[in-house]
Amino acid sequence: PEIHFGSTSYGMHIHKSSPNTLAAFINICVLWLVKVCLMLTRTHKGLYRSIARTLKFFQTFALLEVRIESTSVIVTGVQVCSRIFMVWFVTNSIRQIQNEESVILFLVVWTMTEITRYSYYTFNLLHHLPYFIKWARYNLFIVLYPLGVAGELLTIYAALPFVRRSGMYSMRLPNKYNVSFDYYYCLIVFMLSYIPLFPQLFFHMLRQRRRVLHGEVIVEKDD
Ligand SMILES: CCCCCCCCCCCCC[C@@H](O)CC(=O)SCCNC(=O)CCNC(=O)[C@H](O)C(C)(C)COP(=O)(O)OP(=O)(O)OC[C@H]1O[C@@H](n2cnc3c(N)ncnc32)[C@H](O)[C@@H]1OP(=O)(O)O
């Protein structure tokens, strides 16, 4: 049912904002779980396994956000694909690195970011956006983005010896496809791709920041 206050229909806005509200709420629960586990166990060992299912669900379904009407399909696509790669092809596939401190680092940073981001979307849709949420959305990334990248790169670096030793996801010649693939070097290429791609994401957020906080008119290159 749509609730009408004057000419404004809140029903549609509540309907559209509810997935964001749910996403923000679940991320808050994940962050709370991380905090409680750290307090009770005084260690982060096993923490990844306790939130792995929620993490995989959330990061995979973020693909639904790579929409044509997004500010920049390429930026959103790179952001979502990199996290899906991290979740499924690094932390989920290589159990030996799941208790690395770098995993907890990027998990906490991702979760803090998603709480801010989905809260921003929710209140933005309801046309009642508190300034502190807008400020957090377009300022926290200045610190969280580098921290998250550090956590991701340190995790991949920690995984390299295990990948080298196990030869996982790799194909050696000769084989019936006559194709060779080495996952070890694939991870190294993935790490190197941060050099050209991360600045694109970071500067995109800085442009968004100027647009939202300072009213600058920004036209994205791939629009
Ligand atoms: C398979 C291998 C791939 C190889 C890739 C290799 C990649 C290597 C480099 C990648 C480095 C990534 C590192 C990264 O993972 C580290 C971290 O994330 S650490 C944590 C800090 N991160 C952040 O703060 C970034 C968070 N992410 C974002 O903000 C977005 O994903 C981003 C696309 C980056 C930017 O968002 P932007 O606002 O520009 O676009 P949006 O799509 O969010 O919004 C555009 C407009 O649409 C509205 N919108 C979007 N989604 C929703 C929604 N769910 N509900 C309602 N409205 C939505 C949004 O409000 C915007 O509207 P408006 O313009 O009016 O504000």
Coordinates of C-alpha atoms and ligand atoms in Angstrom, one line a residue:
P1 CA 0.0 0.0 0.0
E2 CA 1.3 3.5 -0.8
I3 CA 1.2 6.0 2.0
H4 CA 0.4 9.5 0.7
F5 CA 1.5 12.6 2.5
G6 CA 0.4 15.5 0.3
S7 CA 1.7 14.8 -3.2
T8 CA 4.5 12.5 -1.9
S9 CA 4.0 8.7 -2.1
Y10 CA 6.3 7.1 0.5
G11 CA 5.1 3.6 -0.4
M12 CA 7.3 3.4 -3.5
H13 CA 10.3 5.0 -1.7
I14 CA 9.9 2.6 1.2
H15 CA 9.6 -0.3 -1.2
K16 CA 12.7 0.7 -3.2
S17 CA 14.8 1.5 0.0
S18 CA 13.9 -1.7 1.9
P19 CA 16.6 -3.8 0.2
N20 CA 19.1 -1.2 1.2
T21 CA 17.8 -1.0 4.7
L22 CA 18.1 -4.8 5.0
A23 CA 21.6 -4.7 3.5
A24 CA 22.7 -2.0 6.0
F25 CA 21.1 -3.9 8.9
I26 CA 22.7 -7.2 8.0
N27 CA 26.1 -5.5 7.6
I28 CA 25.6 -3.9 11.0
C29 CA 24.9 -7.4 12.4
V30 CA 28.1 -8.7 10.8
L31 CA 30.2 -5.9 12.3
W32 CA 28.5 -6.5 15.7
L33 CA 29.3 -10.2 15.3
V34 CA 33.0 -9.4 14.5
K35 CA 33.2 -7.2 17.6
V36 CA 31.5 -9.8 19.9
C37 CA 33.7 -12.6 18.7
L38 CA 36.8 -10.6 19.1
M39 CA 35.7 -9.6 22.7
L40 CA 34.7 -13.1 23.7
T41 CA 37.5 -15.1 22.1
R42 CA 40.3 -12.5 22.2
T43 CA 41.3 -13.8 18.8
H44 CA 40.2 -13.4 15.2
K45 CA 40.9 -17.1 14.5
G46 CA 37.8 -18.7 13.0
L47 CA 36.1 -15.4 12.6
Y48 CA 36.1 -15.5 8.8
R49 CA 34.4 -18.9 8.8
S50 CA 31.6 -17.6 11.1
I51 CA 30.7 -14.8 8.6
A52 CA 31.8 -16.4 5.3
R53 CA 28.3 -17.4 4.2
T54 CA 26.8 -13.9 4.7
L55 CA 29.9 -12.4 3.1
K56 CA 29.6 -14.6 0.0
F57 CA 25.9 -13.9 -0.3
F58 CA 26.3 -10.2 0.0
Q59 CA 29.2 -9.7 -2.3
T60 CA 27.7 -12.0 -4.9
F61 CA 24.4 -10.2 -5.0
A62 CA 26.1 -6.9 -5.3
L63 CA 26.3 -7.9 -9.0
L64 CA 22.6 -6.8 -9.1
E65 CA 23.8 -3.3 -8.4
V66 CA 25.9 -3.1 -11.6
R67 CA 23.0 -1.5 -13.4
I68 CA 22.9 0.5 -16.6
E69 CA 21.6 3.5 -14.8
S70 CA 24.5 3.4 -12.3
T71 CA 26.7 6.5 -12.2
S72 CA 29.4 4.5 -13.9
V73 CA 28.8 0.9 -14.9
I74 CA 32.6 0.3 -15.4
V75 CA 33.5 1.7 -11.9
T76 CA 30.7 -0.3 -10.2
G77 CA 31.6 -3.4 -12.3
V78 CA 35.3 -3.3 -11.4
Q79 CA 34.4 -2.7 -7.7
V80 CA 31.9 -5.6 -7.5
C81 CA 34.0 -8.0 -9.6
S82 CA 37.2 -7.4 -7.6
R83 CA 35.3 -8.2 -4.4
I84 CA 33.7 -11.3 -5.8
F85 CA 37.1 -12.5 -7.0
M86 CA 38.5 -11.9 -3.5
V87 CA 35.7 -13.7 -1.7
W88 CA 35.3 -16.7 -4.0
F89 CA 38.8 -17.2 -5.6
V90 CA 41.0 -16.2 -2.7
T91 CA 39.6 -16.3 0.8
N92 CA 37.0 -19.0 0.1
S93 CA 39.3 -21.2 -2.0
I94 CA 42.5 -21.0 0.2
R95 CA 41.6 -22.0 3.7
Q96 CA 45.2 -21.5 5.0
I97 CA 44.9 -17.7 4.7
Q98 CA 41.4 -17.3 6.2
N99 CA 42.8 -16.5 9.7
E100 CA 45.2 -13.8 8.4
E101 CA 44.9 -10.4 10.1
S102 CA 44.6 -8.9 6.6
V103 CA 41.4 -10.8 6.0
I104 CA 39.8 -9.3 9.1
L105 CA 41.1 -5.9 8.0
F106 CA 39.4 -5.9 4.7
L107 CA 36.3 -7.6 6.1
V108 CA 35.8 -4.9 8.7
V109 CA 36.5 -2.1 6.2
W110 CA 34.1 -3.6 3.6
T111 CA 31.4 -3.9 6.3
M112 CA 31.8 -0.4 7.6
T113 CA 31.6 0.9 3.9
E114 CA 28.5 -1.1 3.1
I115 CA 26.7 0.1 6.3
T116 CA 27.5 3.7 5.2
R117 CA 26.6 3.1 1.5
Y118 CA 23.3 1.3 2.0
S119 CA 22.3 3.7 4.8
Y120 CA 23.0 6.6 2.3
Y121 CA 20.9 4.9 -0.4
T122 CA 18.0 4.2 2.1
F123 CA 17.8 7.7 3.5
N124 CA 18.4 9.2 0.0
L125 CA 15.4 7.3 -1.3
L126 CA 13.3 8.4 1.6
H127 CA 14.3 12.0 0.9
H128 CA 15.4 12.4 4.6
L129 CA 19.2 12.1 4.3
P130 CA 20.9 13.1 7.6
Y131 CA 24.0 15.1 6.8
F132 CA 26.3 12.9 8.9
I133 CA 25.4 9.9 6.7
K134 CA 26.1 11.9 3.5
W135 CA 29.3 13.1 5.1
A136 CA 30.3 9.5 6.0
R137 CA 29.4 8.2 2.5
Y138 CA 31.7 10.7 0.8
N139 CA 34.5 11.1 3.4
L140 CA 35.2 7.7 5.1
F141 CA 36.3 6.2 1.8
I142 CA 39.4 8.4 1.9
V143 CA 40.7 6.3 4.7
L144 CA 38.7 3.1 4.2
Y145 CA 39.7 2.6 0.5
P146 CA 43.4 2.4 1.1
L147 CA 42.9 0.2 4.2
G148 CA 40.7 -2.1 2.2
V149 CA 43.2 -2.3 -0.7
A150 CA 46.0 -3.0 1.8
G151 CA 44.0 -5.8 3.4
E152 CA 43.2 -7.4 0.0
L153 CA 46.7 -7.2 -1.4
L154 CA 48.3 -8.6 1.8
T155 CA 45.8 -11.4 1.8
I156 CA 46.6 -12.3 -1.8
Y157 CA 50.3 -12.1 -1.1
A158 CA 49.9 -14.5 1.9
A159 CA 48.0 -16.9 -0.4
L160 CA 50.8 -17.0 -3.1
P161 CA 53.0 -19.7 -1.4
F162 CA 50.0 -22.0 -0.9
V163 CA 48.8 -21.5 -4.5
R164 CA 52.4 -22.2 -5.8
R165 CA 52.7 -25.4 -3.8
S166 CA 49.2 -26.8 -4.5
G167 CA 49.0 -25.8 -8.2
M168 CA 45.3 -25.1 -7.6
Y169 CA 43.2 -23.8 -10.5
S170 CA 46.2 -24.4 -12.8
M171 CA 46.7 -26.5 -15.9
R172 CA 50.2 -27.7 -17.0
L173 CA 51.2 -28.8 -20.4
P174 CA 50.8 -31.3 -21.9
N175 CA 47.0 -31.7 -21.6
K176 CA 44.2 -32.5 -24.0
Y177 CA 43.3 -28.8 -24.4
N178 CA 46.9 -27.9 -25.2
V179 CA 46.5 -24.9 -22.9
S180 CA 48.5 -24.0 -19.8
F181 CA 47.3 -21.7 -17.0
D182 CA 49.0 -20.9 -13.8
Y183 CA 46.8 -19.4 -11.0
Y184 CA 49.9 -18.2 -9.2
Y185 CA 50.7 -15.8 -11.9
C186 CA 47.0 -14.9 -12.3
L187 CA 47.0 -13.7 -8.7
I188 CA 50.2 -11.6 -9.4
V189 CA 48.5 -10.0 -12.4
F190 CA 45.4 -9.4 -10.3
M191 CA 47.6 -7.6 -7.7
L192 CA 49.3 -5.6 -10.4
S193 CA 45.9 -4.5 -11.8
Y194 CA 45.3 -2.5 -8.7
I195 CA 48.0 -0.1 -9.9
P196 CA 45.9 1.3 -12.8
L197 CA 42.4 0.4 -11.6
F198 CA 42.3 1.4 -8.0
P199 CA 43.1 5.1 -8.7
Q200 CA 40.1 5.1 -11.2
L201 CA 37.8 4.0 -8.4
F202 CA 39.3 6.4 -5.8
F203 CA 39.2 9.4 -8.1
H204 CA 35.6 8.5 -9.1
M205 CA 34.7 8.7 -5.4
L206 CA 36.5 12.0 -5.1
R207 CA 34.4 13.3 -8.1
Q208 CA 31.3 12.0 -6.5
R209 CA 32.3 13.7 -3.3
R210 CA 32.7 17.1 -5.1
R211 CA 29.4 16.6 -6.8
V212 CA 27.4 15.6 -3.7
L213 CA 29.1 17.8 -1.1
H214 CA 30.1 20.8 -3.1
G215 CA 27.5 20.7 -5.9
E216 CA 30.0 20.4 -8.8
V217 CA 28.6 19.2 -12.1
I218 CA 30.5 16.0 -13.0
V219 CA 30.2 14.1 -16.3
E220 CA 31.6 10.5 -16.0
K221 CA 33.8 9.6 -19.0
D222 CA 31.9 6.4 -19.8
D223 CA 28.5 8.0 -19.7
Ligands
LIG1 C1 37.3 -10.6 -12.1 C2 38.5 -9.7 -11.9 C3 38.2 -8.2 -12.0 C4 39.5 -7.5 -12.0 C5 39.4 -6.2 -11.2 C6 40.7 -5.8 -10.5 C7 40.4 -4.7 -9.6 C8 41.6 -4.1 -9.0 C9 41.3 -2.8 -8.3 C10 40.0 -2.8 -7.5 C11 40.3 -2.2 -6.1 C12 39.0 -2.3 -5.3 C13 39.4 -2.2 -3.8 C14 38.1 -2.2 -3.0 O1 37.5 -3.5 -3.0 C15 38.5 -1.9 -1.6 C16 37.3 -1.4 -0.8 O2 36.2 -1.4 -1.2 S1 37.7 -1.0 0.8 C17 36.2 -0.1 1.4 C18 36.1 1.3 0.9 N1 35.4 1.3 -0.4 C19 34.5 2.3 -0.7 O3 34.2 3.2 0.0 C20 33.8 2.1 -2.1 C21 32.4 1.6 -1.9 N2 31.8 1.4 -3.2 C22 31.1 2.4 -3.8 O4 30.8 3.4 -3.3 C23 30.5 2.0 -5.1 O5 30.6 0.6 -5.3 C24 31.1 2.8 -6.3 C25 30.6 2.2 -7.6 C26 32.6 2.6 -6.2 C27 30.9 4.2 -6.2 O6 29.5 4.5 -6.0 P1 28.7 5.6 -6.9 O7 27.9 6.4 -5.9 O8 29.5 6.3 -7.8 O9 27.8 4.7 -7.7 P2 26.6 4.0 -7.2 O10 26.3 2.9 -8.1 O11 26.8 3.6 -5.7 O12 25.4 5.1 -7.1 C28 25.0 5.8 -8.4 C29 23.6 6.3 -8.1 O13 22.8 5.2 -8.0 C30 22.2 5.2 -6.7 N3 22.2 3.8 -6.2 C31 23.2 2.9 -6.4 N4 22.9 1.8 -5.8 C32 21.7 2.0 -5.2 C33 20.9 1.2 -4.4 N5 21.2 -0.1 -4.1 N6 19.7 1.7 -3.9 C34 19.4 3.0 -4.3 N7 20.1 3.8 -5.0 C35 21.3 3.3 -5.5 C36 23.1 6.1 -5.8 O14 22.4 6.7 -4.8 C37 23.6 7.1 -6.8 O15 22.5 8.0 -7.0 P3 22.9 9.6 -6.9 O16 23.9 9.8 -8.0 O17 21.7 10.3 -7.1 O18 23.6 9.7 -5.5

